[in-house]
Amino acid sequence: IDEFTALYNSIKKGITSENILHNWKGIQESSDTNFATIFVGHDITPTFFKEPYARNSTAIIEKYPLTYLEESAAKQLIEKPIWDNENQMSRFDSQSIKEILEYTASSPYYLQIFMNRLTDYIQEKEISKVNKYDVLEVAEKFINKKYDEFTSIADFDNLINSGLEDE
């Protein structure tokens, strides 16, 4: 589940039932299903898991902190989704990958946002091999606030707080 903060906020506002985690646990533990869940959360997850209604249901969850990716994993996140299967080769030259890693610091969150915009740019310009200058063009658009993401410090709110209105 991505957007864990939104789920927690929805429960706190009474929009979503507190029983959701109990029901989810029941589905996962059922012998009739082969089902697994990955919860993705950062800011509010520890608080959520301590809520009385969530303690039992979340006790079985193994917690793994996700920080910055190793360089090899970050490169895979860059290359694999748009790998040139026909020619069995990367669509990126080595310098473009270095630039992307530098701009994103190998953060999976920033990598995905950057790669989404870079992929749009590649498709729009019909580029078959990405170079350093393509990456710089997209980075420049972020810096000059040409994209909706990160146009103000408020865009980083969920990195700072839970997003709950009463904080």
PDB file of N, CA and C in Angstrom, residues 70-160:
ATOM      1  N   GLU A  70      21.547   1.551  -3.108  1.00  0.00           N
ATOM      2  CA  GLU A  70      22.914   1.294  -3.552  1.00  0.00           C
ATOM      3  C   GLU A  70      22.989   1.723  -5.011  1.00  0.00           C
ATOM      4  N   GLU A  71      24.163   2.094  -5.472  1.00  0.00           N
ATOM      5  CA  GLU A  71      24.300   2.590  -6.838  1.00  0.00           C
ATOM      6  C   GLU A  71      23.792   1.587  -7.869  1.00  0.00           C
ATOM      7  N   SER A  72      24.078   0.309  -7.681  1.00  0.00           N
ATOM      8  CA  SER A  72      23.634  -0.696  -8.657  1.00  0.00           C
ATOM      9  C   SER A  72      22.109  -0.791  -8.711  1.00  0.00           C
ATOM     10  N   ALA A  73      21.446  -0.696  -7.547  1.00  0.00           N
ATOM     11  CA  ALA A  73      19.984  -0.736  -7.512  1.00  0.00           C
ATOM     12  C   ALA A  73      19.389   0.524  -8.129  1.00  0.00           C
ATOM     13  N   ALA A  74      20.017   1.657  -7.869  1.00  0.00           N
ATOM     14  CA  ALA A  74      19.536   2.915  -8.460  1.00  0.00           C
ATOM     15  C   ALA A  74      19.672   2.871  -9.983  1.00  0.00           C
ATOM     16  N   LYS A  75      20.765   2.314 -10.470  1.00  0.00           N
ATOM     17  CA  LYS A  75      20.946   2.184 -11.927  1.00  0.00           C
ATOM     18  C   LYS A  75      19.871   1.290 -12.529  1.00  0.00           C
ATOM     19  N   GLN A  76      19.521   0.225 -11.822  1.00  0.00           N
ATOM     20  CA  GLN A  76      18.448  -0.655 -12.312  1.00  0.00           C
ATOM     21  C   GLN A  76      17.122   0.089 -12.375  1.00  0.00           C
ATOM     22  N   LEU A  77      16.855   0.919 -11.365  1.00  0.00           N
ATOM     23  CA  LEU A  77      15.618   1.685 -11.352  1.00  0.00           C
ATOM     24  C   LEU A  77      15.580   2.692 -12.500  1.00  0.00           C
ATOM     25  N   ILE A  78      16.728   3.149 -12.915  1.00  0.00           N
ATOM     26  CA  ILE A  78      16.819   4.060 -14.055  1.00  0.00           C
ATOM     27  C   ILE A  78      16.646   3.298 -15.370  1.00  0.00           C
ATOM     28  N   GLU A  79      17.388   2.227 -15.536  1.00  0.00           N
ATOM     29  CA  GLU A  79      17.473   1.560 -16.840  1.00  0.00           C
ATOM     30  C   GLU A  79      16.371   0.545 -17.131  1.00  0.00           C
ATOM     31  N   LYS A  80      16.044  -0.275 -16.145  1.00  0.00           N
ATOM     32  CA  LYS A  80      15.168  -1.417 -16.409  1.00  0.00           C
ATOM     33  C   LYS A  80      13.780  -1.070 -16.945  1.00  0.00           C
ATOM     34  N   PRO A  81      13.092  -0.079 -16.374  1.00  0.00           N
ATOM     35  CA  PRO A  81      11.727   0.179 -16.863  1.00  0.00           C
ATOM     36  C   PRO A  81      11.641   0.555 -18.342  1.00  0.00           C
ATOM     37  N   ILE A  82      12.690   1.136 -18.911  1.00  0.00           N
ATOM     38  CA  ILE A  82      12.637   1.497 -20.330  1.00  0.00           C
ATOM     39  C   ILE A  82      13.815   0.886 -21.099  1.00  0.00           C
ATOM     40  N   TRP A  83      14.194  -0.297 -20.690  1.00  0.00           N
ATOM     41  CA  TRP A  83      15.266  -1.046 -21.345  1.00  0.00           C
ATOM     42  C   TRP A  83      14.896  -1.294 -22.808  1.00  0.00           C
ATOM     43  N   ASP A  84      15.859  -1.195 -23.708  1.00  0.00           N
ATOM     44  CA  ASP A  84      15.639  -1.468 -25.131  1.00  0.00           C
ATOM     45  C   ASP A  84      15.716  -2.984 -25.337  1.00  0.00           C
ATOM     46  N   ASN A  85      14.575  -3.642 -25.244  1.00  0.00           N
ATOM     47  CA  ASN A  85      14.530  -5.106 -25.365  1.00  0.00           C
ATOM     48  C   ASN A  85      14.906  -5.582 -26.767  1.00  0.00           C
ATOM     49  N   GLU A  86      14.538  -4.821 -27.756  1.00  0.00           N
ATOM     50  CA  GLU A  86      14.825  -5.213 -29.136  1.00  0.00           C
ATOM     51  C   GLU A  86      16.330  -5.315 -29.383  1.00  0.00           C
ATOM     52  N   ASN A  87      17.085  -4.346 -28.885  1.00  0.00           N
ATOM     53  CA  ASN A  87      18.538  -4.334 -29.078  1.00  0.00           C
ATOM     54  C   ASN A  87      19.317  -4.813 -27.860  1.00  0.00           C
ATOM     55  N   GLN A  88      18.593  -5.211 -26.822  1.00  0.00           N
ATOM     56  CA  GLN A  88      19.199  -5.681 -25.571  1.00  0.00           C
ATOM     57  C   GLN A  88      20.274  -4.721 -25.052  1.00  0.00           C
ATOM     58  N   MET A  89      19.867  -3.448 -24.910  1.00  0.00           N
ATOM     59  CA  MET A  89      20.812  -2.448 -24.414  1.00  0.00           C
ATOM     60  C   MET A  89      20.083  -1.329 -23.680  1.00  0.00           C
ATOM     61  N   SER A  90      20.845  -0.619 -22.875  1.00  0.00           N
ATOM     62  CA  SER A  90      20.324   0.519 -22.131  1.00  0.00           C
ATOM     63  C   SER A  90      19.998   1.667 -23.083  1.00  0.00           C
ATOM     64  N   ARG A  91      19.011   2.453 -22.706  1.00  0.00           N
ATOM     65  CA  ARG A  91      18.691   3.657 -23.470  1.00  0.00           C
ATOM     66  C   ARG A  91      19.471   4.868 -22.950  1.00  0.00           C
ATOM     67  N   PHE A  92      20.385   4.640 -21.997  1.00  0.00           N
ATOM     68  CA  PHE A  92      21.143   5.714 -21.361  1.00  0.00           C
ATOM     69  C   PHE A  92      22.632   5.526 -21.593  1.00  0.00           C
ATOM     70  N   ASP A  93      23.328   6.623 -21.893  1.00  0.00           N
ATOM     71  CA  ASP A  93      24.786   6.512 -21.903  1.00  0.00           C
ATOM     72  C   ASP A  93      25.265   6.658 -20.453  1.00  0.00           C
ATOM     73  N   SER A  94      26.495   6.306 -20.193  1.00  0.00           N
ATOM     74  CA  SER A  94      26.992   6.260 -18.811  1.00  0.00           C
ATOM     75  C   SER A  94      26.970   7.631 -18.137  1.00  0.00           C
ATOM     76  N   GLN A  95      27.240   8.694 -18.882  1.00  0.00           N
ATOM     77  CA  GLN A  95      27.244  10.037 -18.292  1.00  0.00           C
ATOM     78  C   GLN A  95      25.836  10.464 -17.881  1.00  0.00           C
ATOM     79  N   SER A  96      24.837  10.076 -18.654  1.00  0.00           N
ATOM     80  CA  SER A  96      23.463  10.452 -18.294  1.00  0.00           C
ATOM     81  C   SER A  96      23.054   9.773 -16.986  1.00  0.00           C
ATOM     82  N   ILE A  97      23.465   8.534 -16.792  1.00  0.00           N
ATOM     83  CA  ILE A  97      23.152   7.823 -15.550  1.00  0.00           C
ATOM     84  C   ILE A  97      23.839   8.514 -14.376  1.00  0.00           C
ATOM     85  N   LYS A  98      25.094   8.893 -14.538  1.00  0.00           N
ATOM     86  CA  LYS A  98      25.815   9.609 -13.473  1.00  0.00           C
ATOM     87  C   LYS A  98      25.098  10.898 -13.098  1.00  0.00           C
ATOM     88  N   GLU A  99      24.611  11.627 -14.087  1.00  0.00           N
ATOM     89  CA  GLU A  99      23.901  12.880 -13.832  1.00  0.00           C
ATOM     90  C   GLU A  99      22.606  12.634 -13.052  1.00  0.00           C
ATOM     91  N   ILE A 100      21.864  11.617 -13.448  1.00  0.00           N
ATOM     92  CA  ILE A 100      20.606  11.297 -12.766  1.00  0.00           C
ATOM     93  C   ILE A 100      20.879  10.929 -11.310  1.00  0.00           C
ATOM     94  N   LEU A 101      21.902  10.106 -11.091  1.00  0.00           N
ATOM     95  CA  LEU A 101      22.254   9.712  -9.729  1.00  0.00           C
ATOM     96  C   LEU A 101      22.652  10.921  -8.897  1.00  0.00           C
ATOM     97  N   GLU A 102      23.343  11.846  -9.503  1.00  0.00           N
ATOM     98  CA  GLU A 102      23.764  13.044  -8.782  1.00  0.00           C
ATOM     99  C   GLU A 102      22.563  13.927  -8.434  1.00  0.00           C
ATOM    100  N   TYR A 103      21.653  14.120  -9.365  1.00  0.00           N
ATOM    101  CA  TYR A 103      20.485  14.955  -9.106  1.00  0.00           C
ATOM    102  C   TYR A 103      19.559  14.350  -8.061  1.00  0.00           C
ATOM    103  N   THR A 104      19.437  13.047  -8.027  1.00  0.00           N
ATOM    104  CA  THR A 104      18.477  12.388  -7.135  1.00  0.00           C
ATOM    105  C   THR A 104      19.111  11.821  -5.870  1.00  0.00           C
ATOM    106  N   ALA A 105      20.424  11.782  -5.804  1.00  0.00           N
ATOM    107  CA  ALA A 105      21.152  11.208  -4.670  1.00  0.00           C
ATOM    108  C   ALA A 105      20.756   9.748  -4.423  1.00  0.00           C
ATOM    109  N   SER A 106      20.309   9.064  -5.458  1.00  0.00           N
ATOM    110  CA  SER A 106      19.880   7.662  -5.383  1.00  0.00           C
ATOM    111  C   SER A 106      18.689   7.444  -4.456  1.00  0.00           C
ATOM    112  N   SER A 107      17.907   8.480  -4.237  1.00  0.00           N
ATOM    113  CA  SER A 107      16.678   8.354  -3.458  1.00  0.00           C
ATOM    114  C   SER A 107      15.611   7.728  -4.361  1.00  0.00           C
ATOM    115  N   PRO A 108      14.999   6.619  -3.948  1.00  0.00           N
ATOM    116  CA  PRO A 108      13.984   5.994  -4.808  1.00  0.00           C
ATOM    117  C   PRO A 108      12.816   6.940  -5.093  1.00  0.00           C
ATOM    118  N   TYR A 109      12.454   7.747  -4.128  1.00  0.00           N
ATOM    119  CA  TYR A 109      11.359   8.701  -4.299  1.00  0.00           C
ATOM    120  C   TYR A 109      11.688   9.707  -5.397  1.00  0.00           C
ATOM    121  N   TYR A 110      12.831  10.350  -5.288  1.00  0.00           N
ATOM    122  CA  TYR A 110      13.211  11.355  -6.281  1.00  0.00           C
ATOM    123  C   TYR A 110      13.557  10.730  -7.635  1.00  0.00           C
ATOM    124  N   LEU A 111      14.131   9.543  -7.601  1.00  0.00           N
ATOM    125  CA  LEU A 111      14.429   8.843  -8.856  1.00  0.00           C
ATOM    126  C   LEU A 111      13.157   8.600  -9.665  1.00  0.00           C
ATOM    127  N   GLN A 112      12.116   8.131  -8.994  1.00  0.00           N
ATOM    128  CA  GLN A 112      10.881   7.828  -9.708  1.00  0.00           C
ATOM    129  C   GLN A 112      10.241   9.092 -10.279  1.00  0.00           C
ATOM    130  N   ILE A 113      10.265  10.158  -9.518  1.00  0.00           N
ATOM    131  CA  ILE A 113       9.703  11.417 -10.027  1.00  0.00           C
ATOM    132  C   ILE A 113      10.527  11.919 -11.209  1.00  0.00           C
ATOM    133  N   PHE A 114      11.852  11.915 -11.054  1.00  0.00           N
ATOM    134  CA  PHE A 114      12.721  12.397 -12.125  1.00  0.00           C
ATOM    135  C   PHE A 114      12.569  11.527 -13.371  1.00  0.00           C
ATOM    136  N   MET A 115      12.555  10.215 -13.188  1.00  0.00           N
ATOM    137  CA  MET A 115      12.461   9.307 -14.328  1.00  0.00           C
ATOM    138  C   MET A 115      11.105   9.417 -15.029  1.00  0.00           C
ATOM    139  N   ASN A 116      10.065   9.698 -14.287  1.00  0.00           N
ATOM    140  CA  ASN A 116       8.760   9.902 -14.906  1.00  0.00           C
ATOM    141  C   ASN A 116       8.822  11.087 -15.868  1.00  0.00           C
ATOM    142  N   ARG A 117       9.393  12.178 -15.424  1.00  0.00           N
ATOM    143  CA  ARG A 117       9.497  13.367 -16.277  1.00  0.00           C
ATOM    144  C   ARG A 117      10.492  13.150 -17.418  1.00  0.00           C
ATOM    145  N   LEU A 118      11.575  12.443 -17.143  1.00  0.00           N
ATOM    146  CA  LEU A 118      12.552  12.170 -18.194  1.00  0.00           C
ATOM    147  C   LEU A 118      11.943  11.259 -19.265  1.00  0.00           C
ATOM    148  N   THR A 119      11.162  10.281 -18.852  1.00  0.00           N
ATOM    149  CA  THR A 119      10.507   9.385 -19.806  1.00  0.00           C
ATOM    150  C   THR A 119       9.519  10.158 -20.682  1.00  0.00           C
ATOM    151  N   ASP A 120       8.780  11.072 -20.082  1.00  0.00           N
ATOM    152  CA  ASP A 120       7.894  11.932 -20.881  1.00  0.00           C
ATOM    153  C   ASP A 120       8.706  12.713 -21.912  1.00  0.00           C
ATOM    154  N   TYR A 121       9.827  13.260 -21.476  1.00  0.00           N
ATOM    155  CA  TYR A 121      10.704  14.046 -22.354  1.00  0.00           C
ATOM    156  C   TYR A 121      11.244  13.176 -23.501  1.00  0.00           C
ATOM    157  N   ILE A 122      11.676  11.964 -23.177  1.00  0.00           N
ATOM    158  CA  ILE A 122      12.208  11.030 -24.175  1.00  0.00           C
ATOM    159  C   ILE A 122      11.148  10.727 -25.234  1.00  0.00           C
ATOM    160  N   GLN A 123       9.935  10.470 -24.783  1.00  0.00           N
ATOM    161  CA  GLN A 123       8.847  10.158 -25.714  1.00  0.00           C
ATOM    162  C   GLN A 123       8.484  11.368 -26.569  1.00  0.00           C
ATOM    163  N   GLU A 124       8.416  12.525 -25.926  1.00  0.00           N
ATOM    164  CA  GLU A 124       8.065  13.747 -26.655  1.00  0.00           C
ATOM    165  C   GLU A 124       9.097  14.064 -27.738  1.00  0.00           C
ATOM    166  N   LYS A 125      10.379  13.904 -27.419  1.00  0.00           N
ATOM    167  CA  LYS A 125      11.456  14.232 -28.358  1.00  0.00           C
ATOM    168  C   LYS A 125      11.855  13.048 -29.241  1.00  0.00           C
ATOM    169  N   GLU A 126      11.235  11.881 -28.980  1.00  0.00           N
ATOM    170  CA  GLU A 126      11.530  10.649 -29.722  1.00  0.00           C
ATOM    171  C   GLU A 126      13.023  10.319 -29.684  1.00  0.00           C
ATOM    172  N   ILE A 127      13.544  10.305 -28.484  1.00  0.00           N
ATOM    173  CA  ILE A 127      14.971  10.039 -28.258  1.00  0.00           C
ATOM    174  C   ILE A 127      15.180   8.541 -28.068  1.00  0.00           C
ATOM    175  N   SER A 128      16.144   7.977 -28.756  1.00  0.00           N
ATOM    176  CA  SER A 128      16.418   6.543 -28.603  1.00  0.00           C
ATOM    177  C   SER A 128      17.553   6.286 -27.603  1.00  0.00           C
ATOM    178  N   LYS A 129      18.473   7.230 -27.458  1.00  0.00           N
ATOM    179  CA  LYS A 129      19.588   7.082 -26.513  1.00  0.00           C
ATOM    180  C   LYS A 129      19.734   8.391 -25.732  1.00  0.00           C
ATOM    181  N   VAL A 130      19.545   8.307 -24.418  1.00  0.00           N
ATOM    182  CA  VAL A 130      19.595   9.488 -23.565  1.00  0.00           C
ATOM    183  C   VAL A 130      21.040   9.850 -23.278  1.00  0.00           C
ATOM    184  N   ASN A 131      21.330  11.153 -23.392  1.00  0.00           N
ATOM    185  CA  ASN A 131      22.667  11.624 -23.054  1.00  0.00           C
ATOM    186  C   ASN A 131      22.584  12.644 -21.925  1.00  0.00           C
ATOM    187  N   LYS A 132      23.726  13.106 -21.507  1.00  0.00           N
ATOM    188  CA  LYS A 132      23.851  14.056 -20.403  1.00  0.00           C
ATOM    189  C   LYS A 132      22.989  15.300 -20.629  1.00  0.00           C
ATOM    190  N   TYR A 133      22.929  15.776 -21.846  1.00  0.00           N
ATOM    191  CA  TYR A 133      22.210  17.011 -22.143  1.00  0.00           C
ATOM    192  C   TYR A 133      20.695  16.843 -22.032  1.00  0.00           C
ATOM    193  N   ASP A 134      20.197  15.653 -22.316  1.00  0.00           N
ATOM    194  CA  ASP A 134      18.776  15.373 -22.113  1.00  0.00           C
ATOM    195  C   ASP A 134      18.440  15.437 -20.621  1.00  0.00           C
ATOM    196  N   VAL A 135      19.299  14.836 -19.821  1.00  0.00           N
ATOM    197  CA  VAL A 135      19.107  14.845 -18.368  1.00  0.00           C
ATOM    198  C   VAL A 135      19.170  16.280 -17.849  1.00  0.00           C
ATOM    199  N   LEU A 136      20.128  17.047 -18.323  1.00  0.00           N
ATOM    200  CA  LEU A 136      20.267  18.440 -17.893  1.00  0.00           C
ATOM    201  C   LEU A 136      19.030  19.263 -18.258  1.00  0.00           C
ATOM    202  N   GLU A 137      18.451  18.991 -19.419  1.00  0.00           N
ATOM    203  CA  GLU A 137      17.244  19.696 -19.854  1.00  0.00           C
ATOM    204  C   GLU A 137      16.087  19.448 -18.888  1.00  0.00           C
ATOM    205  N   VAL A 138      15.896  18.205 -18.509  1.00  0.00           N
ATOM    206  CA  VAL A 138      14.818  17.865 -17.576  1.00  0.00           C
ATOM    207  C   VAL A 138      15.113  18.451 -16.199  1.00  0.00           C
ATOM    208  N   ALA A 139      16.349  18.338 -15.746  1.00  0.00           N
ATOM    209  CA  ALA A 139      16.729  18.898 -14.444  1.00  0.00           C
ATOM    210  C   ALA A 139      16.495  20.406 -14.424  1.00  0.00           C
ATOM    211  N   GLU A 140      16.817  21.049 -15.504  1.00  0.00           N
ATOM    212  CA  GLU A 140      16.626  22.498 -15.613  1.00  0.00           C
ATOM    213  C   GLU A 140      15.147  22.873 -15.462  1.00  0.00           C
ATOM    214  N   LYS A 141      14.267  22.038 -15.996  1.00  0.00           N
ATOM    215  CA  LYS A 141      12.831  22.297 -15.866  1.00  0.00           C
ATOM    216  C   LYS A 141      12.382  22.163 -14.407  1.00  0.00           C
ATOM    217  N   PHE A 142      12.951  21.220 -13.664  1.00  0.00           N
ATOM    218  CA  PHE A 142      12.653  21.121 -12.233  1.00  0.00           C
ATOM    219  C   PHE A 142      13.157  22.366 -11.516  1.00  0.00           C
ATOM    220  N   ILE A 143      14.381  22.740 -11.803  1.00  0.00           N
ATOM    221  CA  ILE A 143      15.004  23.888 -11.139  1.00  0.00           C
ATOM    222  C   ILE A 143      14.219  25.172 -11.411  1.00  0.00           C
ATOM    223  N   ASN A 144      13.749  25.333 -12.625  1.00  0.00           N
ATOM    224  CA  ASN A 144      13.007  26.533 -13.005  1.00  0.00           C
ATOM    225  C   ASN A 144      11.504  26.416 -12.785  1.00  0.00           C
ATOM    226  N   LYS A 145      11.111  25.374 -12.045  1.00  0.00           N
ATOM    227  CA  LYS A 145       9.713  25.172 -11.637  1.00  0.00           C
ATOM    228  C   LYS A 145       8.750  25.073 -12.815  1.00  0.00           C
ATOM    229  N   LYS A 146       9.172  24.372 -13.851  1.00  0.00           N
ATOM    230  CA  LYS A 146       8.314  24.158 -15.026  1.00  0.00           C
ATOM    231  C   LYS A 146       7.378  22.966 -14.824  1.00  0.00           C
ATOM    232  N   TYR A 147       7.674  22.146 -13.802  1.00  0.00           N
ATOM    233  CA  TYR A 147       6.834  20.999 -13.487  1.00  0.00           C
ATOM    234  C   TYR A 147       6.044  21.296 -12.221  1.00  0.00           C
ATOM    235  N   ASP A 148       4.962  20.561 -12.023  1.00  0.00           N
ATOM    236  CA  ASP A 148       4.118  20.755 -10.848  1.00  0.00           C
ATOM    237  C   ASP A 148       4.799  20.317  -9.556  1.00  0.00           C
ATOM    238  N   GLU A 149       5.666  19.303  -9.632  1.00  0.00           N
ATOM    239  CA  GLU A 149       6.322  18.804  -8.434  1.00  0.00           C
ATOM    240  C   GLU A 149       7.334  19.827  -7.928  1.00  0.00           C
ATOM    241  N   PHE A 150       7.381  19.987  -6.628  1.00  0.00           N
ATOM    242  CA  PHE A 150       8.424  20.766  -5.962  1.00  0.00           C
ATOM    243  C   PHE A 150       8.496  22.224  -6.398  1.00  0.00           C
ATOM    244  N   THR A 151       7.352  22.863  -6.461  1.00  0.00           N
ATOM    245  CA  THR A 151       7.370  24.285  -6.812  1.00  0.00           C
ATOM    246  C   THR A 151       7.467  25.161  -5.560  1.00  0.00           C
ATOM    247  N   SER A 152       7.254  24.554  -4.387  1.00  0.00           N
ATOM    248  CA  SER A 152       7.419  25.293  -3.138  1.00  0.00           C
ATOM    249  C   SER A 152       7.821  24.317  -2.041  1.00  0.00           C
ATOM    250  N   ILE A 153       8.211  24.842  -0.887  1.00  0.00           N
ATOM    251  CA  ILE A 153       8.603  23.992   0.243  1.00  0.00           C
ATOM    252  C   ILE A 153       7.424  23.146   0.712  1.00  0.00           C
ATOM    253  N   ALA A 154       6.205  23.591   0.489  1.00  0.00           N
ATOM    254  CA  ALA A 154       5.018  22.826   0.884  1.00  0.00           C
ATOM    255  C   ALA A 154       4.943  21.479   0.171  1.00  0.00           C
ATOM    256  N   ASP A 155       5.577  21.380  -0.996  1.00  0.00           N
ATOM    257  CA  ASP A 155       5.567  20.118  -1.727  1.00  0.00           C
ATOM    258  C   ASP A 155       6.363  19.030  -1.012  1.00  0.00           C
ATOM    259  N   PHE A 156       7.142  19.410  -0.022  1.00  0.00           N
ATOM    260  CA  PHE A 156       7.935  18.456   0.744  1.00  0.00           C
ATOM    261  C   PHE A 156       7.290  18.130   2.090  1.00  0.00           C
ATOM    262  N   ASP A 157       6.063  18.585   2.312  1.00  0.00           N
ATOM    263  CA  ASP A 157       5.422  18.426   3.616  1.00  0.00           C
ATOM    264  C   ASP A 157       5.465  17.010   4.159  1.00  0.00           C
ATOM    265  N   ASN A 158       5.151  16.011   3.340  1.00  0.00           N
ATOM    266  CA  ASN A 158       5.097  14.654   3.867  1.00  0.00           C
ATOM    267  C   ASN A 158       6.469  14.105   4.193  1.00  0.00           C
ATOM    268  N   LEU A 159       7.519  14.817   3.825  1.00  0.00           N
ATOM    269  CA  LEU A 159       8.848  14.421   4.261  1.00  0.00           C
ATOM    270  C   LEU A 159       9.144  15.001   5.641  1.00  0.00           C
ATOM    271  N   ILE A 160       8.329  15.966   6.048  1.00  0.00           N
ATOM    272  CA  ILE A 160       8.560  16.664   7.312  1.00  0.00           C
ATOM    273  C   ILE A 160       7.546  16.258   8.357  1.00  0.00           C
TER     274      ILE A 160
END
